[in-house]
Coordinates of C-alpha atoms in Angstrom, one line a residue:
X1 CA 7.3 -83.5 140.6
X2 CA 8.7 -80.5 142.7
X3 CA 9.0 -77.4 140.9
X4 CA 12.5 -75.5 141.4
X5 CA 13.0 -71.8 140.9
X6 CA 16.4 -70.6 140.1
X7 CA 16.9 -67.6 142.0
X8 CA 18.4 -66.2 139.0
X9 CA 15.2 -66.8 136.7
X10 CA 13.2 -64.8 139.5
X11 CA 15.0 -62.0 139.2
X12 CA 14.9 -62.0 135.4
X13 CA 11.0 -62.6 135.8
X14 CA 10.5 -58.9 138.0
X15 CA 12.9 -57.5 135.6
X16 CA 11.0 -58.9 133.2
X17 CA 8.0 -57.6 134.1
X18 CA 8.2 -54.3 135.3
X19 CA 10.1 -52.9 132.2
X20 CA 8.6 -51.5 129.6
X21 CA 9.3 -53.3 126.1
X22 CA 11.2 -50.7 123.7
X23 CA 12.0 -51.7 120.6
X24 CA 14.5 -50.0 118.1
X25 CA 12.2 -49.2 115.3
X26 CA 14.7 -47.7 112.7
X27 CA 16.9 -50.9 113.1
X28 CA 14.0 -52.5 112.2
X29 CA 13.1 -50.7 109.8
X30 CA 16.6 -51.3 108.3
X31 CA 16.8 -54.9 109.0
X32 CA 13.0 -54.9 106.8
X33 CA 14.4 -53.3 103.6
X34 CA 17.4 -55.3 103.8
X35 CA 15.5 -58.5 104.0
X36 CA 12.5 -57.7 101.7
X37 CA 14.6 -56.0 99.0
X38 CA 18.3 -57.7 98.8
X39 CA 17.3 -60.9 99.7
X40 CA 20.0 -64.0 99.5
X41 CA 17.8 -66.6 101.5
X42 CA 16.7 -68.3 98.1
X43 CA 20.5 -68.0 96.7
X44 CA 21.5 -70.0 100.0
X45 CA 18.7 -72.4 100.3
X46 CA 19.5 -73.1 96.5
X47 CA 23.1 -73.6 97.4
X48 CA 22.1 -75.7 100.2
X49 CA 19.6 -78.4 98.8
X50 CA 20.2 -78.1 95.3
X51 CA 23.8 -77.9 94.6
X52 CA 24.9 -80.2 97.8
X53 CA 21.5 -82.1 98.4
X54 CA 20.1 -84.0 101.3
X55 CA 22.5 -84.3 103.9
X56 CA 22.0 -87.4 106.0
X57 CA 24.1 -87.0 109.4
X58 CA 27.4 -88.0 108.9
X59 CA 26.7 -88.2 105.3
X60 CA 29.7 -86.9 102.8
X61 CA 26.9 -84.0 101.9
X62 CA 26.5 -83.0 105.5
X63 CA 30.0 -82.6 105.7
X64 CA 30.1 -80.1 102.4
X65 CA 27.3 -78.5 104.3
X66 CA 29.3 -78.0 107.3
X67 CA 32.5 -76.7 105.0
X68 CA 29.9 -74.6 102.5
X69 CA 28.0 -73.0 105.4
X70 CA 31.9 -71.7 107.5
X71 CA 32.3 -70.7 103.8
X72 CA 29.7 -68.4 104.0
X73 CA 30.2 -67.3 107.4
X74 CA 33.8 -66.1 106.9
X75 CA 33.0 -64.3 103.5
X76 CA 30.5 -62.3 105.5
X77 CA 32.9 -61.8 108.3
X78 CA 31.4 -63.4 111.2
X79 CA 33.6 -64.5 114.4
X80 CA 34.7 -67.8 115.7
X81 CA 33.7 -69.6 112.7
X82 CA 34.2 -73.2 113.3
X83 CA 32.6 -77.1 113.8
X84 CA 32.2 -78.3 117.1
X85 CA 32.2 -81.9 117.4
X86 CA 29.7 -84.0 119.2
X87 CA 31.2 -85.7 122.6
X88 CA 30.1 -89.3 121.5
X89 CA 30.6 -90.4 118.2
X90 CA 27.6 -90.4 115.9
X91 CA 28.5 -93.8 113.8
X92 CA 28.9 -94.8 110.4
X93 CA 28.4 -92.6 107.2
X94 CA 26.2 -93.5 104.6
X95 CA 25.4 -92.8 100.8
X96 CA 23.0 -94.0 98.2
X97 CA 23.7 -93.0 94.5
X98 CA 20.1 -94.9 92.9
X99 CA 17.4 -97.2 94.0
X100 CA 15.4 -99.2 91.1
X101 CA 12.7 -101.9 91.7
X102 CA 10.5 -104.0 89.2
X103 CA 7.8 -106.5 88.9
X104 CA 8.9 -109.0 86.7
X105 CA 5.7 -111.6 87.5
X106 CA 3.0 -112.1 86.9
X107 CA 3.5 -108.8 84.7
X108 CA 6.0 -106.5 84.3
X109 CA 6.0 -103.1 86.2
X110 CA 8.0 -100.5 87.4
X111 CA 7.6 -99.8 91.5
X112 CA 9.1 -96.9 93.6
X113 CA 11.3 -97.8 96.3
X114 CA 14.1 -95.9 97.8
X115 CA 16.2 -97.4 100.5
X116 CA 16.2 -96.7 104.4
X117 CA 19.6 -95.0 105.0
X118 CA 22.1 -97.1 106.8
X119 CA 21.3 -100.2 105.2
X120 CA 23.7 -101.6 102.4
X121 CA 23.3 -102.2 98.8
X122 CA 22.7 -105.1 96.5
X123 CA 25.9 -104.9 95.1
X124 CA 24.1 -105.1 91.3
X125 CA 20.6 -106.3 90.5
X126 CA 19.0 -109.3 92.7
X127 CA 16.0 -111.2 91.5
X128 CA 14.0 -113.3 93.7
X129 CA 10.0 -114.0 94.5
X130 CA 8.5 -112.0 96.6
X131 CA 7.1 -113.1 100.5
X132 CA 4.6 -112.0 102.3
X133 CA 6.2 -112.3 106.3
X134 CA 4.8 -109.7 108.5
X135 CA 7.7 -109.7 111.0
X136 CA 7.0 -107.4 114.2
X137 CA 7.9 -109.5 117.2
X138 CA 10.0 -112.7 118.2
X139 CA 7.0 -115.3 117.4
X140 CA 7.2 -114.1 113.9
X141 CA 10.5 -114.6 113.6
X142 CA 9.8 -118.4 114.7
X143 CA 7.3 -118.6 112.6
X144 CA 9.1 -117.8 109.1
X145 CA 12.7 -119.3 109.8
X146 CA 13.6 -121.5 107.0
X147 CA 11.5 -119.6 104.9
X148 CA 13.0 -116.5 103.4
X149 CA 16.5 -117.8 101.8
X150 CA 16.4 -115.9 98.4
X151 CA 13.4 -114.3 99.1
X152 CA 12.5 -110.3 99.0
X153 CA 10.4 -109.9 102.1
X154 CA 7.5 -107.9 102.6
X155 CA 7.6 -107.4 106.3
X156 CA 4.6 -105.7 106.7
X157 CA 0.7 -105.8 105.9
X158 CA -1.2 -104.0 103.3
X159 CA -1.9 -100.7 104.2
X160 CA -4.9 -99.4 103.2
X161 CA -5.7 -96.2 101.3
X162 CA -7.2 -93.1 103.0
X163 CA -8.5 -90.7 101.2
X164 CA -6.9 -87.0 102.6
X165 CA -9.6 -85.4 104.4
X166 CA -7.9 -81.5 104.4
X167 CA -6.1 -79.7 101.9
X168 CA -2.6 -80.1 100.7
X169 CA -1.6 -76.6 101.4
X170 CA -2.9 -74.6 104.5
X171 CA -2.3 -71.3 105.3
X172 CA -3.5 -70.0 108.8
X173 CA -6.4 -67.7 109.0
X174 CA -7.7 -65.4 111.8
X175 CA -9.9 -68.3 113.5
X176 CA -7.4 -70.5 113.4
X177 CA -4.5 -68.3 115.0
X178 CA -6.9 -67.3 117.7
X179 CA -7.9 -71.1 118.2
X180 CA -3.7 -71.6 119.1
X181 CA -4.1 -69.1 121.5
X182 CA -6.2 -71.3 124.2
X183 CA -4.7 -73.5 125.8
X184 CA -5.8 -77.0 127.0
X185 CA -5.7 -78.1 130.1
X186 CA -3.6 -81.6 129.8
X187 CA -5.4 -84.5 131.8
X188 CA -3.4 -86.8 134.2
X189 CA -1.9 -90.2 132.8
X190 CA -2.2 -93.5 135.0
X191 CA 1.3 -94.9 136.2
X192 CA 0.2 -97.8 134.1
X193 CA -0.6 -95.9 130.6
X194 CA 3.2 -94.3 131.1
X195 CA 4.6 -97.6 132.3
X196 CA 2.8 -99.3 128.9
X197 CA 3.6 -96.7 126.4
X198 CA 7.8 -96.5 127.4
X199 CA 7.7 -100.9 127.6
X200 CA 6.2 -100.6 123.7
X201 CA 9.0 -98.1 122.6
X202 CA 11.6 -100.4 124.5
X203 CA 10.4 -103.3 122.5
X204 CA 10.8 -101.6 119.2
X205 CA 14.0 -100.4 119.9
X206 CA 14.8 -104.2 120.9
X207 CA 13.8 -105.9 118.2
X208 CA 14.9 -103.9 115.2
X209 CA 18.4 -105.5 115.7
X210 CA 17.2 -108.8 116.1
X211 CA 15.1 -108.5 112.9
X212 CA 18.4 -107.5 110.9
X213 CA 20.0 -110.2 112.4
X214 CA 17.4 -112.6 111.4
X215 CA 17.0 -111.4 107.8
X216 CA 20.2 -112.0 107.0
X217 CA 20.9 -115.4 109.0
X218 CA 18.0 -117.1 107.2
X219 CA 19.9 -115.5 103.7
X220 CA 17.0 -113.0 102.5
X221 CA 17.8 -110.7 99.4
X222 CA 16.1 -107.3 100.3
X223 CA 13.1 -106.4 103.1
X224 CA 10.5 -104.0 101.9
X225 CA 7.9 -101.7 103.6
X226 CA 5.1 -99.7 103.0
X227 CA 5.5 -95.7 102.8
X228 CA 3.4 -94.1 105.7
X229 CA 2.0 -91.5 103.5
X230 CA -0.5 -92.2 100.3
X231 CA -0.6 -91.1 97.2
X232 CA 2.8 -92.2 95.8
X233 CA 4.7 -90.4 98.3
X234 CA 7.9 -91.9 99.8
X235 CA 8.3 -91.4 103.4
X236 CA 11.9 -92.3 104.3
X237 CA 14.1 -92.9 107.0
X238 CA 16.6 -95.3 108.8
X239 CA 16.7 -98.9 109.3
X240 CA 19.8 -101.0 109.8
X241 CA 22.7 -99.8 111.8
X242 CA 24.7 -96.6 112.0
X243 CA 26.5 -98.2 114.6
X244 CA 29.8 -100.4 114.0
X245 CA 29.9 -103.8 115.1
X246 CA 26.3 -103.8 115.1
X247 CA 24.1 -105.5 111.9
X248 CA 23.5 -103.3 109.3
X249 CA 21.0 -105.6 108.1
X250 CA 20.4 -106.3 104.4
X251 CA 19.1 -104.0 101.5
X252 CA 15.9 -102.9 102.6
X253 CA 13.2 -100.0 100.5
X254 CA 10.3 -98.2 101.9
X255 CA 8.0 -98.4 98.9
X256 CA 5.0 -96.7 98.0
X257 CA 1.8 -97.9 99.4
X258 CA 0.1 -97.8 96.5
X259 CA 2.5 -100.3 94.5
X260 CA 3.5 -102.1 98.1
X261 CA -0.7 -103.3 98.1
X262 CA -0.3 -104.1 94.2
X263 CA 2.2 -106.6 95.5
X264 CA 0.8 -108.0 98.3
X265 CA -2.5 -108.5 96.4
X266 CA -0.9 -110.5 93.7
X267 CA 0.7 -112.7 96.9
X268 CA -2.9 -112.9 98.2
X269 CA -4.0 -114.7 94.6
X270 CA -1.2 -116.8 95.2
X271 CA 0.2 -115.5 92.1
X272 CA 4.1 -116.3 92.0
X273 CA 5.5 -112.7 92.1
X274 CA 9.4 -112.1 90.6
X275 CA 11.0 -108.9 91.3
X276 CA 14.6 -107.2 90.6
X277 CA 16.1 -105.2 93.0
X278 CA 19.3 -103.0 92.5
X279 CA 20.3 -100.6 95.2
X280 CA 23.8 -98.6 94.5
X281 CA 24.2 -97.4 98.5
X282 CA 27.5 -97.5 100.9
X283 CA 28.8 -97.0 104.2
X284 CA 31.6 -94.5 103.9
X285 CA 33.2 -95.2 106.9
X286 CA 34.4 -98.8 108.9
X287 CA 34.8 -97.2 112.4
X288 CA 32.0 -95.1 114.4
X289 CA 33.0 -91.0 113.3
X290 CA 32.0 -87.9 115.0
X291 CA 29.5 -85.9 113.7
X292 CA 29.6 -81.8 114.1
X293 CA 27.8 -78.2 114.6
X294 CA 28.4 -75.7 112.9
X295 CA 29.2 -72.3 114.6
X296 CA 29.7 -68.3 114.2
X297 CA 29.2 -65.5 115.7
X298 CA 28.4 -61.2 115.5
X299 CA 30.5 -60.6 119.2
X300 CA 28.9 -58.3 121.4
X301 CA 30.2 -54.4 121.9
X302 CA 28.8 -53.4 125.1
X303 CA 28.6 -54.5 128.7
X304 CA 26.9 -57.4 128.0
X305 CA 29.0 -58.7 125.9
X306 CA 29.6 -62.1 127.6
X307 CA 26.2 -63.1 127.3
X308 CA 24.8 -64.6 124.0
X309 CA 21.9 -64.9 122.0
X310 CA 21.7 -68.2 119.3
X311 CA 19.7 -68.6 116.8
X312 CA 19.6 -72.4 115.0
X313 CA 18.1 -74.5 112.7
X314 CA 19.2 -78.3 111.5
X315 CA 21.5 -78.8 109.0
X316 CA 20.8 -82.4 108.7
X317 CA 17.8 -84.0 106.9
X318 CA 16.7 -87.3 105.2
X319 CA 17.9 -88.5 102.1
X320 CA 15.2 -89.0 99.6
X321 CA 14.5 -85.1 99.0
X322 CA 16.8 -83.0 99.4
X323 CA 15.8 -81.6 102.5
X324 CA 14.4 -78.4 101.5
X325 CA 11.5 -77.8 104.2
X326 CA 13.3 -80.0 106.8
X327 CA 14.9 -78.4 107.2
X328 CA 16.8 -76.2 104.3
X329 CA 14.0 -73.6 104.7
X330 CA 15.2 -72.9 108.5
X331 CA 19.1 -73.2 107.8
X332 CA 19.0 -70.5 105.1
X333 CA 16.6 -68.2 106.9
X334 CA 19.0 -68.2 110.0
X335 CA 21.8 -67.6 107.8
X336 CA 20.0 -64.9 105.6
X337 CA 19.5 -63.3 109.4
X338 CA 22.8 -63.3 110.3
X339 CA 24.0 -61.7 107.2
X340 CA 21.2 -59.2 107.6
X341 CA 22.7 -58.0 110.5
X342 CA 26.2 -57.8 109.5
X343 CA 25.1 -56.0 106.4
X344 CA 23.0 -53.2 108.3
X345 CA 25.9 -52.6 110.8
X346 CA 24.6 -54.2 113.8
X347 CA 26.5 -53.7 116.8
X348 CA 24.9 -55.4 119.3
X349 CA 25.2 -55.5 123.1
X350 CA 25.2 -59.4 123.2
X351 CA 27.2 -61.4 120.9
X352 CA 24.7 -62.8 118.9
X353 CA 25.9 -66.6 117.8
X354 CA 23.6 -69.3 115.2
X355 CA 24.4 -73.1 115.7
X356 CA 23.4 -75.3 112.9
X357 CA 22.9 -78.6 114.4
X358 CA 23.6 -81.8 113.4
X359 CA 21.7 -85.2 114.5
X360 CA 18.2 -83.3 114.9
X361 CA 16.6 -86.3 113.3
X362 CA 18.1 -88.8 115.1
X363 CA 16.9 -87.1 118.4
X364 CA 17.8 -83.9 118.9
X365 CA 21.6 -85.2 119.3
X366 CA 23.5 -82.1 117.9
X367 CA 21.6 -79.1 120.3
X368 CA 21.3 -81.8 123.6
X369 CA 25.1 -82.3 123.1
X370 CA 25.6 -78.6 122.8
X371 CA 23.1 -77.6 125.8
X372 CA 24.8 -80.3 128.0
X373 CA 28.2 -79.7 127.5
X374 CA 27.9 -75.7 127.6
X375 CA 25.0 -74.7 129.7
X376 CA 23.4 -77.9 131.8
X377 CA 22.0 -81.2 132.3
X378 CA 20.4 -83.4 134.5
X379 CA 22.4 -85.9 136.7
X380 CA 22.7 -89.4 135.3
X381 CA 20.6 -91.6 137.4
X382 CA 22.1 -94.1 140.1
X383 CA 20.2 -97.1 139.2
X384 CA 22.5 -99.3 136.8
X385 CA 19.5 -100.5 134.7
X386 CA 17.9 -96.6 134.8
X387 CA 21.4 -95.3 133.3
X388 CA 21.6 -97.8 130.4
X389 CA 18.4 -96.6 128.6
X390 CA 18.2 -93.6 126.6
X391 CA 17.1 -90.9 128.1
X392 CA 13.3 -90.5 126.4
X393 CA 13.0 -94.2 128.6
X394 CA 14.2 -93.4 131.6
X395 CA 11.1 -92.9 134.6
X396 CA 13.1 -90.1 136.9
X397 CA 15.1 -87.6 135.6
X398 CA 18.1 -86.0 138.1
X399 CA 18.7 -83.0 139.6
X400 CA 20.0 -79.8 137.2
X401 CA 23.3 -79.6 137.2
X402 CA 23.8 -76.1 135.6
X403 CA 27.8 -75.5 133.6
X404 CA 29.1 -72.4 134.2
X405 CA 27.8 -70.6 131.0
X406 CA 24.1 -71.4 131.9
X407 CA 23.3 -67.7 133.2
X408 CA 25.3 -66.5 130.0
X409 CA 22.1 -67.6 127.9
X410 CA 19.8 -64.3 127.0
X411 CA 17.4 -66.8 124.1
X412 CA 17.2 -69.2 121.8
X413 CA 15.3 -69.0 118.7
X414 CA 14.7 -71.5 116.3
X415 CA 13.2 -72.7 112.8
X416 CA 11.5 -75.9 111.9
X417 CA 8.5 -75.9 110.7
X418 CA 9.3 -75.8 106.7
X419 CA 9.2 -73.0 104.8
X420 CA 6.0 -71.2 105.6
X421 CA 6.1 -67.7 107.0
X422 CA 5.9 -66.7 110.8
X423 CA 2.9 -65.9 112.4
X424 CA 3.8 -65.9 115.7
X425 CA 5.5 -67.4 118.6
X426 CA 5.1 -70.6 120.6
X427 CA 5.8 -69.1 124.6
X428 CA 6.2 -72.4 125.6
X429 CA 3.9 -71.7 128.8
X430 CA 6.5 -68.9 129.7
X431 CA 3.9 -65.9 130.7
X432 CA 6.5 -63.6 131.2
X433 CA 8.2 -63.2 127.6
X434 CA 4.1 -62.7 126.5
X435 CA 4.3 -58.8 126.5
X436 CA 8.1 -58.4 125.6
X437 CA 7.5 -60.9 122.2
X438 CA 4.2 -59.0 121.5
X439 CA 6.3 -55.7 121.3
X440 CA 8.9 -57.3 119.2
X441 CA 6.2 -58.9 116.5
X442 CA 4.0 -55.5 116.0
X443 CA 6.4 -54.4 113.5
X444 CA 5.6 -57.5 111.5
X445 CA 2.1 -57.5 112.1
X446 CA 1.4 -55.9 108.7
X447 CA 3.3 -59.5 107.0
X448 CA 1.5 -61.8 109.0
X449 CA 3.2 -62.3 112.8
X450 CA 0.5 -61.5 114.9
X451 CA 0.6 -64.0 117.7
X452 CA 2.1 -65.6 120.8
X453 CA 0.6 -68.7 122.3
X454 CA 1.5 -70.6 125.6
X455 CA 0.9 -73.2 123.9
X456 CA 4.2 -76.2 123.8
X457 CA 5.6 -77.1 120.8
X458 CA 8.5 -80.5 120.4
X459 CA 10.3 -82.3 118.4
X460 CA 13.0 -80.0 117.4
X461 CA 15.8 -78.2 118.7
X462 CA 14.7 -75.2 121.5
X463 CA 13.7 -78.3 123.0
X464 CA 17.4 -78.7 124.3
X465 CA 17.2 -75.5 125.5
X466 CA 13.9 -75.3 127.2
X467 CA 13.9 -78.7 128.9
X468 CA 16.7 -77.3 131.4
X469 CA 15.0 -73.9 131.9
X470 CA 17.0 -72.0 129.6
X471 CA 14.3 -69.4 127.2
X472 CA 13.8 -71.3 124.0
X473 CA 11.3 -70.8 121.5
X474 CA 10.4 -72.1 117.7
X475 CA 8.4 -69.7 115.6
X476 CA 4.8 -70.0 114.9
X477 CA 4.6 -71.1 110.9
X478 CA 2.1 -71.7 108.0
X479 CA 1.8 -75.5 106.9
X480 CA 1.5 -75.0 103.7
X481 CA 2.1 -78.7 102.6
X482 CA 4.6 -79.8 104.9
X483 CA 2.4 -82.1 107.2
X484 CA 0.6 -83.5 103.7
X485 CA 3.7 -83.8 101.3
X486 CA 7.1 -83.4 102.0
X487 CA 8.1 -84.0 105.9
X488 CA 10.5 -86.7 105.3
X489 CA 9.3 -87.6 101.7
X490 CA 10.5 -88.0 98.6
X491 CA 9.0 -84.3 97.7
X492 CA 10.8 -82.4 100.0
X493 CA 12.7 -80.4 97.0
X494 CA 12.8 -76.5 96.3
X495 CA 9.6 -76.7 94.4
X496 CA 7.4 -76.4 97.6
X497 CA 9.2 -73.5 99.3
X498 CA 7.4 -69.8 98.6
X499 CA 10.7 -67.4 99.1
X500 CA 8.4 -64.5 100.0
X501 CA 7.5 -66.6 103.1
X502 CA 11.6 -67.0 103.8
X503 CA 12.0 -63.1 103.4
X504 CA 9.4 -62.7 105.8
X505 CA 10.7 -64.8 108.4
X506 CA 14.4 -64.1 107.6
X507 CA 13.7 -60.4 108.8
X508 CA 11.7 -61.4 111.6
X509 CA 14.9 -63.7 113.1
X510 CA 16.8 -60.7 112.7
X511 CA 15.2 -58.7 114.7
X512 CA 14.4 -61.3 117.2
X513 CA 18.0 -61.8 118.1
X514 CA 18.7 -58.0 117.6
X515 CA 15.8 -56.9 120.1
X516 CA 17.0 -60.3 122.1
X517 CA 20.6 -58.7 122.8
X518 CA 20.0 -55.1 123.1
X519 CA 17.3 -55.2 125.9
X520 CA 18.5 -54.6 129.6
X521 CA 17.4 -57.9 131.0
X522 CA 18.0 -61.3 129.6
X523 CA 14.7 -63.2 128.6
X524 CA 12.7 -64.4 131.9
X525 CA 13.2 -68.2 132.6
X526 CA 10.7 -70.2 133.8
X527 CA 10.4 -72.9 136.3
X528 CA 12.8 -75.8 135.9
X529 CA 10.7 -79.1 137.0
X530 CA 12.8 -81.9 138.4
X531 CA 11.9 -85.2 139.9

């Protein structure tokens, strides 16, 4: 790898550096009482997960999120409110209305199932014995064809129970915030140990259309699989096809591990297991639609006025909660910021702009279509067979090709975590933003924020940012229970979101993006690395 210094980002870096952190402490102070005493982020994460629901990308729900959300922004008179669609078009929509399976034989008995989004429903209630067909590769496929016509197939082994070994709810305590502030030194990864782990994710990606394919060739009723998670909870996500023209598969359930072993016992007795199966779920569309951000903005008043600061969170989230943690929590606190700001009379030097993205849990789609299109990317690569895999397969990575709005960027701050509070920063290994962040978080050290590590974090959107050297950061955050119960389960709801927590970090964004587009210099960038 050759590391590449903008000569932009080095300038930024010395400015960075030599300047001494002020921060506005009576905006602060403002932007505290407003946050901690006329709070709407619970009014807004109600409206968001309660009164529209999950909102599955593409979904009808995501698009009342996108129309509630510009709702919001106009009544509290932001700029250039509008949706922003992505370049290529996400797919299909998709809805499910109710999910019910049963054990009819040897006894009868209720199980809990919800479908995998973008498969289709039953079309009314099926019945049909269960089979046991653990179907991971092409030699399994061999081995059951012939086999499964008017079966419900359980495509997976047992999985068996383990016992939680931590608490359900986790709050971080002095050690443990001064543990996440070392940083290990990553050991090197053989050619062959990168080459092996990118040929297993290839496969995968291969054969989950040829198993959808099969499944309904050989005239199966429904496919089930175990939940990842114990204790009754549903984790839930995608199987079939968003895609057109691609197979959507047949009606196929995640069910809880608990009831998915009762199951596959009773097949290991050779009892002759009966179950019904009714799943009331649609496409909404026939042709692949576009899928869309949504956008405002507080414009800047002074001479920097051309450069922005964004603040964002994902709108989009799985379907069998209603998204609340993951990522409701980080929507309504970016919102509950903005309308802090407009509320205490901000005028801020920078225009200061939130993006709620779509297509985060389909891979970051809605902030690496933004980032690309607006600020930079890397150059497709030559090699035909290179440039037909995604890009998390590729082995080289291009040259940066910045757009002309890539110096505009001052940061990017974001919210994913669920709905704990903030207790710090994650620097991202970016040295230089370590003294200007700790500045900016001692007027919160009295809630909680206290830290900033060097430490990386992924999986969520500043990762769109950061990959092509732009300053993006996601806040440090308390569990709670959103590692134990509700990422992508069936218990993501309102119930496990503590709206002190959102007040805290609401007022903490604010100021964040205030600080973030009233200081002289732009964040410091870092080192862009490029093959």
């Amino acid at each position: 790898m050759k590391r590449v210094l903008l000569a932009a980002a080095v300038a930024m870096l010395v400015g960075g550096l030599h300047a001494e952190e002020r921060v506005d402490l009576s905006m602060t102070s403002r932007i505290r009482q407003e946050a901690f005493a006329k709070s709407q982020v619970m009014p807004l994460l109600e409206g968001l997960t309660e009164d529209i629901g999950p909102r599955l990308t593409n979904s009808p729900s995501m698009a009342k999120a996108n129309a509630w959300t510009r709702s919001k922004f106009n009544e509290w008179g932001l700029s250039n409110v509008h949706d922003e669609a992505l370049v290529e078009p996400f797919g299909r929509g998709w809805e499910f209305r109710s999910a019910s399976a049963e054990m009819l034989s040897p006894r009868a008995f209720p199980l809990h199932a919800l479908p995998k989004a973008w498969t289709p429903g039953t079309t009314g209630p099926v019945e049909g014995e269960a089979i046991a067909a653990k179907l991971e590769s092409k030699a399994d496929l061999d081995k059951f064809k012939g086999k499964l016509k008017g079966k419900i197939v359980f495509i997976a082994d047992a999985r068996a129970y383990k016992p939680g070994e931590k608490a359900d709810w986790h709050r971080e305590d002095d050690k443990s915030l001064a543990d996440m502030q070392s940083l290990a030194v990553p050991a090197d990864q053989t050619p062959e140990a990168k080459e092996e782990a990118r040929e297993r994710r290839r496969k995968r990606m291969e054969f989950a259309p040829m198993l959808n394919e099969f499944l309904v060739s050989e005239g199966a009723l429904a496919a089930v699989s175990p939940s990842g998670w114990d204790n009754g909870i549903l984790l839930v996500s995608g199987g079939g096809s968003r895609k057109a023209g691609e197979s959507v598969g047949m009606p196929t359930l995640a069910m809880s591990a608990e009831h998915y072993n009762t199951v596959m016992r009773a097949l290991d007795r050779k009892a002759p297991v009966r179950l019904r199966v009714n799943v009331d779920a649609n496409f909404t569309s026939d042709t692949d639609q576009p899928a869309y951000n949504t956008i405002a903005e507080i414009p800047g008043s002074g001479a920097h006025r051309d450069e922005v600061v964004i603040i964002g969170a994902h709108m989009d989230s799985w379907h069998a909660g209603t998204g609340a943690a993951d990522n409701g929590a980080g929507v309504a606190v970016m919102m509950e910021a903005m309308r802090i700001l407009k509320a205490v009379g901000a005028r801020p030097d920078r225009t200061i702009r939130i993006v709620l993205w779509t297509g985060e849990e389909q891979g970051l789609l809605g902030s690496a279509d933004y980032v690309s299109r607006h600020f930079g990317k890397f150059a497709e690569p030559t090699d035909p067979k290179e440039k037909a895999l995604p890009a998390f397969l590729r082995t080289t990575r291009g040259k940066l090709e910045p757009a002309k709005d890539y110096g505009k960027v001052a940061a990017y701050f974001n919210l994913d975590n669920g709905g704990g509070k903030i207790r710090g920063v994650y620097a991202q290994q970016n040295m230089a933003v370590t003294p200007i962040f700790e500045a900016w978080l001692k007027p919160f050290n009295d809630v909680g924020a206290t830290i900033v590590t060097q430490r990386d974090t992924g999986s969520t959107d500043h990762v769109s940012f950061d990959r092509v050297g732009l300053p993006g950061f996601q806040f440090v955050q308390d569990d709670l229970d959103y590692f134990t119960n509700v990422h992508h389960s069936d218990l993501d709801v309102l119930d496990h979101i503590v709206p002190e927590d959102l007040k805290q970090a609401s007022a903490i964004v604010a100021s964040f993006a205030y600080n973030a587009a009233m200081r002289q210099e732009k964040l410091p960038r870092k080192a862009v690395l490029e093959d």
